[in-house]
């Protein structure tokens, strides 16, 4: 499953790497709304919530659908500015139709195709469908959608004011340090783009972002099969400190392709691809391979030792070990006549603590 971005004939300078205060603020807001996605930032999130005025905390819960499970497209700018105020001014210039459509997609948890023509701002049937989808998601979503459709200007002003209050409450203080890390990453990306080309720059973004062999498409490993084009507009890549591990993509018709990618810190590892995760889950979905892992968790073993321990034939053990090696869960090292297989414990741990506990029992 991939998102493909057509860049055929796109000059390298139309592939932009730039920092965005607004995109980083909404990455922080996502952490506050979904701290379980970001265990390393749980302490930060708890401190921020504890320090928020009750009125601002209520405002964040009221509008969290704009950044909780997905991100409203207008919160990830295609043309980042130097300050949050400038980017909010750009959002203010978006017409009501575009703004409301983007907000409804996140509020209703619905596909963008549900809000094309006619517009829920002008058509009663489309409006009722939008309200019904929002209400199905919950009372808060329904109330937000109703206010948005009744008076977009009031809701837009309230959302902007909420973001400005967040800047005063916690963002401005955090941005100073974050901006330094983003600037360091941007120097690397832009240098790679200039000296080695698009492929090298994309490879440094994430293992999930690659240049297709034909050189005409950017391929993003996402949970969807979609395509969009950067022709005439270019594509923008925005680094994020608070976004890890998410890779946020803007690709809806009418929007310039934008990707917000995580800047890995010293304590963060590069996320593996969906293909690798699938291989590992399939490898573990067999009782014999789980038995072998339980033995290997105690230390390196040879094929013969594993066969004897579980009363299996060496060829059968070899077949199962090959599957586990392809999934990246084992390494093999030769010692004279013997090959010892070792469990890659960090990779197994990354799949979940319950699985690890079961293997180590």
Coordinates of C-alpha atoms in Angstrom, one line a residue:
X1 CA 0.0 0.0 0.0
X2 CA 1.5 3.3 -1.1
X3 CA 1.0 6.9 -1.8
X4 CA 2.6 7.9 -5.2
X5 CA 3.5 11.5 -6.0
X6 CA 4.1 12.3 -9.6
X7 CA 7.2 14.4 -10.0
X8 CA 8.0 13.8 -13.7
X9 CA 9.9 16.7 -15.0
X10 CA 9.9 18.5 -11.7
X11 CA 13.0 20.6 -11.2
X12 CA 14.9 19.8 -8.1
X13 CA 14.3 23.2 -6.6
X14 CA 10.6 22.5 -6.6
X15 CA 11.2 19.9 -4.0
X16 CA 11.3 22.0 -0.9
X17 CA 12.6 21.2 2.6
X18 CA 11.4 23.9 5.2
X19 CA 10.4 24.2 8.8
X20 CA 6.8 25.1 9.7
X21 CA 5.8 26.5 13.1
X22 CA 2.2 25.7 12.5
X23 CA 2.9 22.1 11.5
X24 CA 5.0 21.6 14.6
X25 CA 2.4 23.2 16.8
X26 CA -0.2 20.8 15.5
X27 CA 2.2 17.9 16.0
X28 CA 2.4 18.9 19.6
X29 CA -1.4 19.1 19.8
X30 CA -1.6 15.6 18.4
X31 CA 0.7 14.4 21.2
X32 CA -1.5 16.1 23.7
X33 CA -4.6 14.4 22.2
X34 CA -3.0 11.0 21.7
X35 CA -0.1 10.6 24.3
X36 CA -0.3 6.8 23.9
X37 CA 1.2 7.3 20.4
X38 CA 4.2 9.0 21.9
X39 CA 5.3 7.3 25.1
X40 CA 8.6 9.2 25.2
X41 CA 6.7 12.4 25.3
X42 CA 4.1 11.3 27.9
X43 CA 5.9 13.4 30.6
X44 CA 5.9 16.5 28.5
X45 CA 2.2 16.0 27.6
X46 CA 1.3 15.6 31.3
X47 CA 3.2 18.7 32.3
X48 CA 1.5 20.8 29.6
X49 CA -2.0 19.6 30.5
X50 CA -1.3 20.3 34.1
X51 CA -0.3 23.9 33.3
X52 CA -3.1 24.8 30.9
X53 CA -5.8 27.1 32.0
X54 CA -9.2 25.3 32.1
X55 CA -10.6 27.5 29.3
X56 CA -7.8 26.6 26.9
X57 CA -7.9 22.9 27.9
X58 CA -11.6 22.9 27.0
X59 CA -10.9 24.7 23.7
X60 CA -8.4 22.0 22.8
X61 CA -10.9 19.2 23.5
X62 CA -13.5 21.1 21.5
X63 CA -11.4 21.2 18.3
X64 CA -9.1 18.1 18.7
X65 CA -10.7 16.4 15.7
X66 CA -8.6 18.7 13.6
X67 CA -5.4 17.0 14.7
X68 CA -6.2 13.8 16.7
X69 CA -6.5 10.9 14.3
X70 CA -5.5 12.8 11.2
X71 CA -4.4 16.3 10.4
X72 CA -6.6 19.0 8.7
X73 CA -4.7 19.8 5.5
X74 CA -4.6 23.5 6.2
X75 CA -2.5 22.8 9.4
X76 CA 0.4 21.5 7.3
X77 CA 1.4 24.4 5.1
X78 CA 2.7 23.9 1.6
X79 CA 4.7 27.2 1.8
X80 CA 6.0 27.4 5.4
X81 CA 6.7 30.8 6.8
X82 CA 9.1 32.0 9.4
X83 CA 6.5 32.7 12.1
X84 CA 3.3 31.1 13.3
X85 CA 1.4 34.4 12.8
X86 CA 2.3 34.5 9.1
X87 CA 1.2 30.9 8.6
X88 CA -2.1 31.6 10.4
X89 CA -2.6 34.6 8.2
X90 CA -2.2 32.3 5.2
X91 CA -4.9 30.0 6.7
X92 CA -7.2 32.9 7.0
X93 CA -6.8 33.5 3.2
X94 CA -8.3 30.0 2.4
X95 CA -11.9 30.2 1.3
X96 CA -14.6 28.9 3.5
X97 CA -15.4 26.0 1.1
X98 CA -11.8 24.6 1.3
X99 CA -11.4 25.2 5.0
X100 CA -14.7 23.6 5.9
X101 CA -14.2 20.6 3.6
X102 CA -10.8 19.9 5.2
X103 CA -12.1 20.3 8.7
X104 CA -15.1 18.0 8.1
X105 CA -12.8 15.3 6.8
X106 CA -11.0 15.1 10.1
X107 CA -14.1 15.7 12.2
X108 CA -16.2 13.1 10.5
X109 CA -13.4 10.6 10.0
X110 CA -14.6 10.3 6.4
X111 CA -13.0 10.0 3.0
X112 CA -12.5 13.3 1.2
X113 CA -14.7 12.1 -1.7
X114 CA -17.8 12.5 0.6
X115 CA -17.4 16.2 0.4
X116 CA -17.0 17.3 -3.2
X117 CA -20.0 18.7 -5.0
X118 CA -22.5 19.8 -3.8
X119 CA -21.0 21.6 -0.9
X120 CA -22.4 21.0 2.6
X121 CA -22.3 24.8 3.0
X122 CA -24.8 25.2 0.2
X123 CA -26.7 21.9 -0.2
X124 CA -29.1 20.7 2.6
X125 CA -28.6 17.0 1.7
X126 CA -24.9 17.2 1.7
X127 CA -25.1 19.2 5.0
X128 CA -27.2 16.5 6.7
X129 CA -24.9 13.8 5.5
X130 CA -21.9 15.6 6.9
X131 CA -23.7 16.2 10.2
X132 CA -24.8 12.6 10.4
X133 CA -21.2 11.4 9.9
X134 CA -19.9 13.7 12.5
X135 CA -22.6 12.8 15.1
X136 CA -21.8 9.1 14.5
X137 CA -18.2 9.8 15.7
X138 CA -19.5 11.3 18.9
X139 CA -21.4 14.2 20.5
X140 CA -18.4 16.6 20.5
X141 CA -17.7 16.0 16.8
X142 CA -21.4 16.5 16.0
X143 CA -21.5 19.8 17.9
X144 CA -18.3 21.0 16.3
X145 CA -19.5 20.2 12.8
X146 CA -22.9 21.9 13.4
X147 CA -21.1 25.1 14.6
X148 CA -18.7 25.0 11.6
X149 CA -21.5 24.6 9.1
X150 CA -23.7 27.2 10.7
X151 CA -21.1 30.0 10.9
X152 CA -17.6 29.1 9.5
X153 CA -16.2 32.6 10.2
X154 CA -16.9 32.3 14.0
X155 CA -15.4 28.8 14.2
X156 CA -12.3 29.8 12.1
X157 CA -11.7 32.8 14.3
X158 CA -12.1 30.6 17.4
X159 CA -9.6 27.9 16.1
X160 CA -7.1 30.6 15.3
X161 CA -7.4 32.2 18.8
X162 CA -7.0 28.7 20.3
X163 CA -3.7 28.2 18.4
X164 CA -2.5 31.6 19.4
X165 CA -3.3 30.8 23.1
X166 CA -1.3 27.5 22.7
X167 CA 1.7 29.6 21.5
X168 CA 1.6 31.6 24.6
X169 CA 1.0 28.7 26.9
X170 CA 3.7 26.2 25.7
X171 CA 4.6 26.4 22.0
X172 CA 6.8 29.6 22.0
X173 CA 8.9 28.2 24.8
X174 CA 9.4 24.8 23.1
X175 CA 9.9 26.3 19.6
X176 CA 13.2 27.9 20.4
X177 CA 14.9 24.6 21.1
X178 CA 12.9 22.7 18.4
X179 CA 13.9 25.2 15.7
X180 CA 17.6 24.5 16.2
X181 CA 17.1 20.8 15.7
X182 CA 14.9 21.4 12.6
X183 CA 17.5 23.8 11.1
X184 CA 20.2 21.1 11.5
X185 CA 18.1 18.6 9.7
X186 CA 17.2 21.0 7.0
X187 CA 20.9 21.8 6.3
X188 CA 21.5 18.1 5.8
X189 CA 18.5 17.6 3.5
X190 CA 19.1 20.6 1.4
X191 CA 22.8 19.7 1.0
X192 CA 21.9 16.2 -0.1
X193 CA 19.4 17.6 -2.5
X194 CA 21.9 20.0 -4.0
X195 CA 24.9 17.6 -4.2
X196 CA 23.4 14.1 -4.7
X197 CA 19.9 14.8 -6.0
X198 CA 16.3 13.9 -5.1
X199 CA 16.9 10.2 -4.4
X200 CA 19.5 10.8 -1.7
X201 CA 17.4 13.6 -0.1
X202 CA 14.3 11.3 0.0
X203 CA 16.3 8.4 1.4
X204 CA 17.4 10.6 4.3
X205 CA 13.8 11.5 5.1
X206 CA 12.7 7.9 6.0
X207 CA 12.9 4.3 4.9
X208 CA 9.2 4.7 4.1
X209 CA 9.9 7.4 1.4
X210 CA 11.7 6.4 -1.8
X211 CA 12.3 7.5 -5.4
X212 CA 10.7 5.1 -7.9
X213 CA 13.1 3.4 -10.3
X214 CA 11.8 5.5 -13.1
X215 CA 12.7 8.6 -11.2
X216 CA 9.3 10.1 -11.9
X217 CA 7.5 9.3 -8.7
X218 CA 7.9 9.6 -5.0
X219 CA 6.6 6.4 -3.3
X220 CA 5.5 6.7 0.3
X221 CA 4.8 3.6 2.4
X222 CA 1.3 4.5 3.8
X223 CA -1.8 2.6 4.7
X224 CA -3.6 3.5 1.5
X225 CA -3.3 3.2 -2.3
X226 CA -3.4 6.7 -3.5
X227 CA -1.8 8.9 -6.0
X228 CA -1.3 12.7 -6.5
X229 CA 0.8 15.0 -8.6
X230 CA 3.4 17.7 -7.8
X231 CA 3.2 19.0 -11.4
X232 CA 3.0 22.8 -11.4
X233 CA 3.2 23.1 -7.6
X234 CA 6.1 21.1 -6.3
X235 CA 6.3 19.1 -3.1
X236 CA 7.1 20.2 0.4
X237 CA 8.8 18.2 3.1
X238 CA 8.6 19.5 6.7
X239 CA 10.7 18.1 9.5
X240 CA 9.2 17.6 13.0
X241 CA 10.6 16.9 16.4
X242 CA 7.3 16.1 18.0
X243 CA 5.9 14.1 15.1
X244 CA 7.8 10.9 15.7
X245 CA 6.8 8.2 14.6
X246 CA 4.2 9.7 12.3
X247 CA 4.6 10.5 8.6
X248 CA 1.9 13.0 7.8
X249 CA 0.9 13.4 4.1
X250 CA -1.3 16.0 2.4
X251 CA -2.4 14.7 -0.9
X252 CA -6.1 15.6 -1.5
X253 CA -7.1 17.1 -4.8
X254 CA -6.6 20.8 -4.8
X255 CA -3.8 20.7 -2.2
X256 CA -0.1 20.8 -3.0
X257 CA 1.6 17.6 -1.8
X258 CA 3.2 18.0 1.6
X259 CA 4.9 15.5 3.9
X260 CA 5.7 16.1 7.5
X261 CA 8.4 13.6 8.6
X262 CA 10.0 12.9 12.0
X263 CA 13.5 14.0 12.9
X264 CA 14.9 11.1 14.8
X265 CA 16.6 11.9 18.0
X266 CA 19.4 9.9 19.6
X267 CA 16.8 7.8 21.5
X268 CA 14.6 7.1 18.5
X269 CA 15.1 4.4 15.9
X270 CA 14.0 4.6 12.3
X271 CA 10.5 3.1 11.9
X272 CA 10.5 -0.1 9.9
X273 CA 8.4 -0.5 6.8
X274 CA 4.9 -2.0 6.7
X275 CA 6.4 -4.8 4.5
X276 CA 8.9 -5.7 7.3
X277 CA 6.2 -5.6 10.0
X278 CA 4.0 -7.9 7.8
X279 CA 6.9 -10.3 7.3
X280 CA 7.6 -10.5 11.0
X281 CA 3.9 -11.0 12.0
X282 CA 3.6 -13.8 9.4
X283 CA 6.9 -15.4 10.6
X284 CA 5.5 -15.4 14.1
X285 CA 2.1 -16.9 13.1
X286 CA 3.4 -20.5 13.3
X287 CA 3.7 -22.5 16.5
X288 CA 7.0 -24.2 15.5
X289 CA 8.7 -20.9 14.9
X290 CA 7.5 -19.6 18.2
X291 CA 9.0 -22.7 19.9
X292 CA 12.3 -22.1 18.1
X293 CA 12.3 -18.4 19.3
X294 CA 11.7 -19.5 22.9
X295 CA 14.9 -21.6 22.7
X296 CA 16.9 -18.9 20.9
X297 CA 15.8 -16.4 23.6
X298 CA 18.1 -18.3 26.0
X299 CA 21.1 -18.0 23.7
X300 CA 22.6 -18.9 20.3
X301 CA 21.8 -22.4 19.0
X302 CA 22.7 -24.4 15.9
X303 CA 20.2 -26.1 13.6
X304 CA 21.1 -29.5 15.0
X305 CA 20.6 -28.3 18.6
X306 CA 17.2 -26.8 17.8
X307 CA 16.1 -30.0 15.9
X308 CA 17.1 -32.1 18.9
X309 CA 15.4 -29.8 21.4
X310 CA 12.1 -29.9 19.6
X311 CA 12.3 -33.4 18.0
X312 CA 12.2 -32.0 14.5
X313 CA 14.3 -32.8 11.4
X314 CA 17.2 -30.5 10.6
X315 CA 15.7 -29.6 7.1
X316 CA 12.4 -28.6 8.8
X317 CA 14.2 -26.4 11.3
X318 CA 16.3 -24.9 8.5
X319 CA 13.1 -23.9 6.6
X320 CA 11.6 -22.2 9.7
X321 CA 14.9 -20.4 10.5
X322 CA 15.0 -19.1 6.9
X323 CA 11.6 -17.5 7.4
X324 CA 12.7 -15.9 10.7
X325 CA 15.9 -14.6 9.1
X326 CA 14.0 -13.0 6.1
X327 CA 11.8 -11.2 8.7
X328 CA 15.0 -9.8 10.4
X329 CA 14.3 -11.6 13.6
X330 CA 17.5 -13.7 13.6
X331 CA 21.2 -13.4 12.7
X332 CA 23.5 -16.2 11.8
X333 CA 27.2 -16.4 12.6
X334 CA 29.6 -19.2 11.6
X335 CA 32.0 -20.6 14.1
X336 CA 34.1 -23.2 12.4
X337 CA 31.9 -26.0 11.2
X338 CA 28.8 -24.7 13.0
X339 CA 26.4 -21.8 12.3
X340 CA 24.8 -20.3 15.4
X341 CA 21.5 -18.5 15.2
X342 CA 20.9 -15.6 17.5
X343 CA 17.6 -13.8 18.3
X344 CA 17.4 -10.1 17.5
X345 CA 15.8 -9.1 20.7
X346 CA 15.4 -5.4 20.0
X347 CA 13.4 -6.1 16.9
X348 CA 11.2 -8.6 18.7
X349 CA 10.7 -6.2 21.6
X350 CA 9.5 -3.5 19.1
X351 CA 6.6 -5.8 18.1
X352 CA 5.2 -5.7 21.6
X353 CA 5.8 -6.4 25.3
X354 CA 3.2 -9.2 25.5
X355 CA 4.9 -11.1 22.6
X356 CA 8.3 -10.6 24.2
X357 CA 7.0 -11.9 27.6
X358 CA 5.4 -15.0 25.9
X359 CA 8.7 -15.8 24.1
X360 CA 10.8 -15.3 27.2
X361 CA 8.6 -17.4 29.5

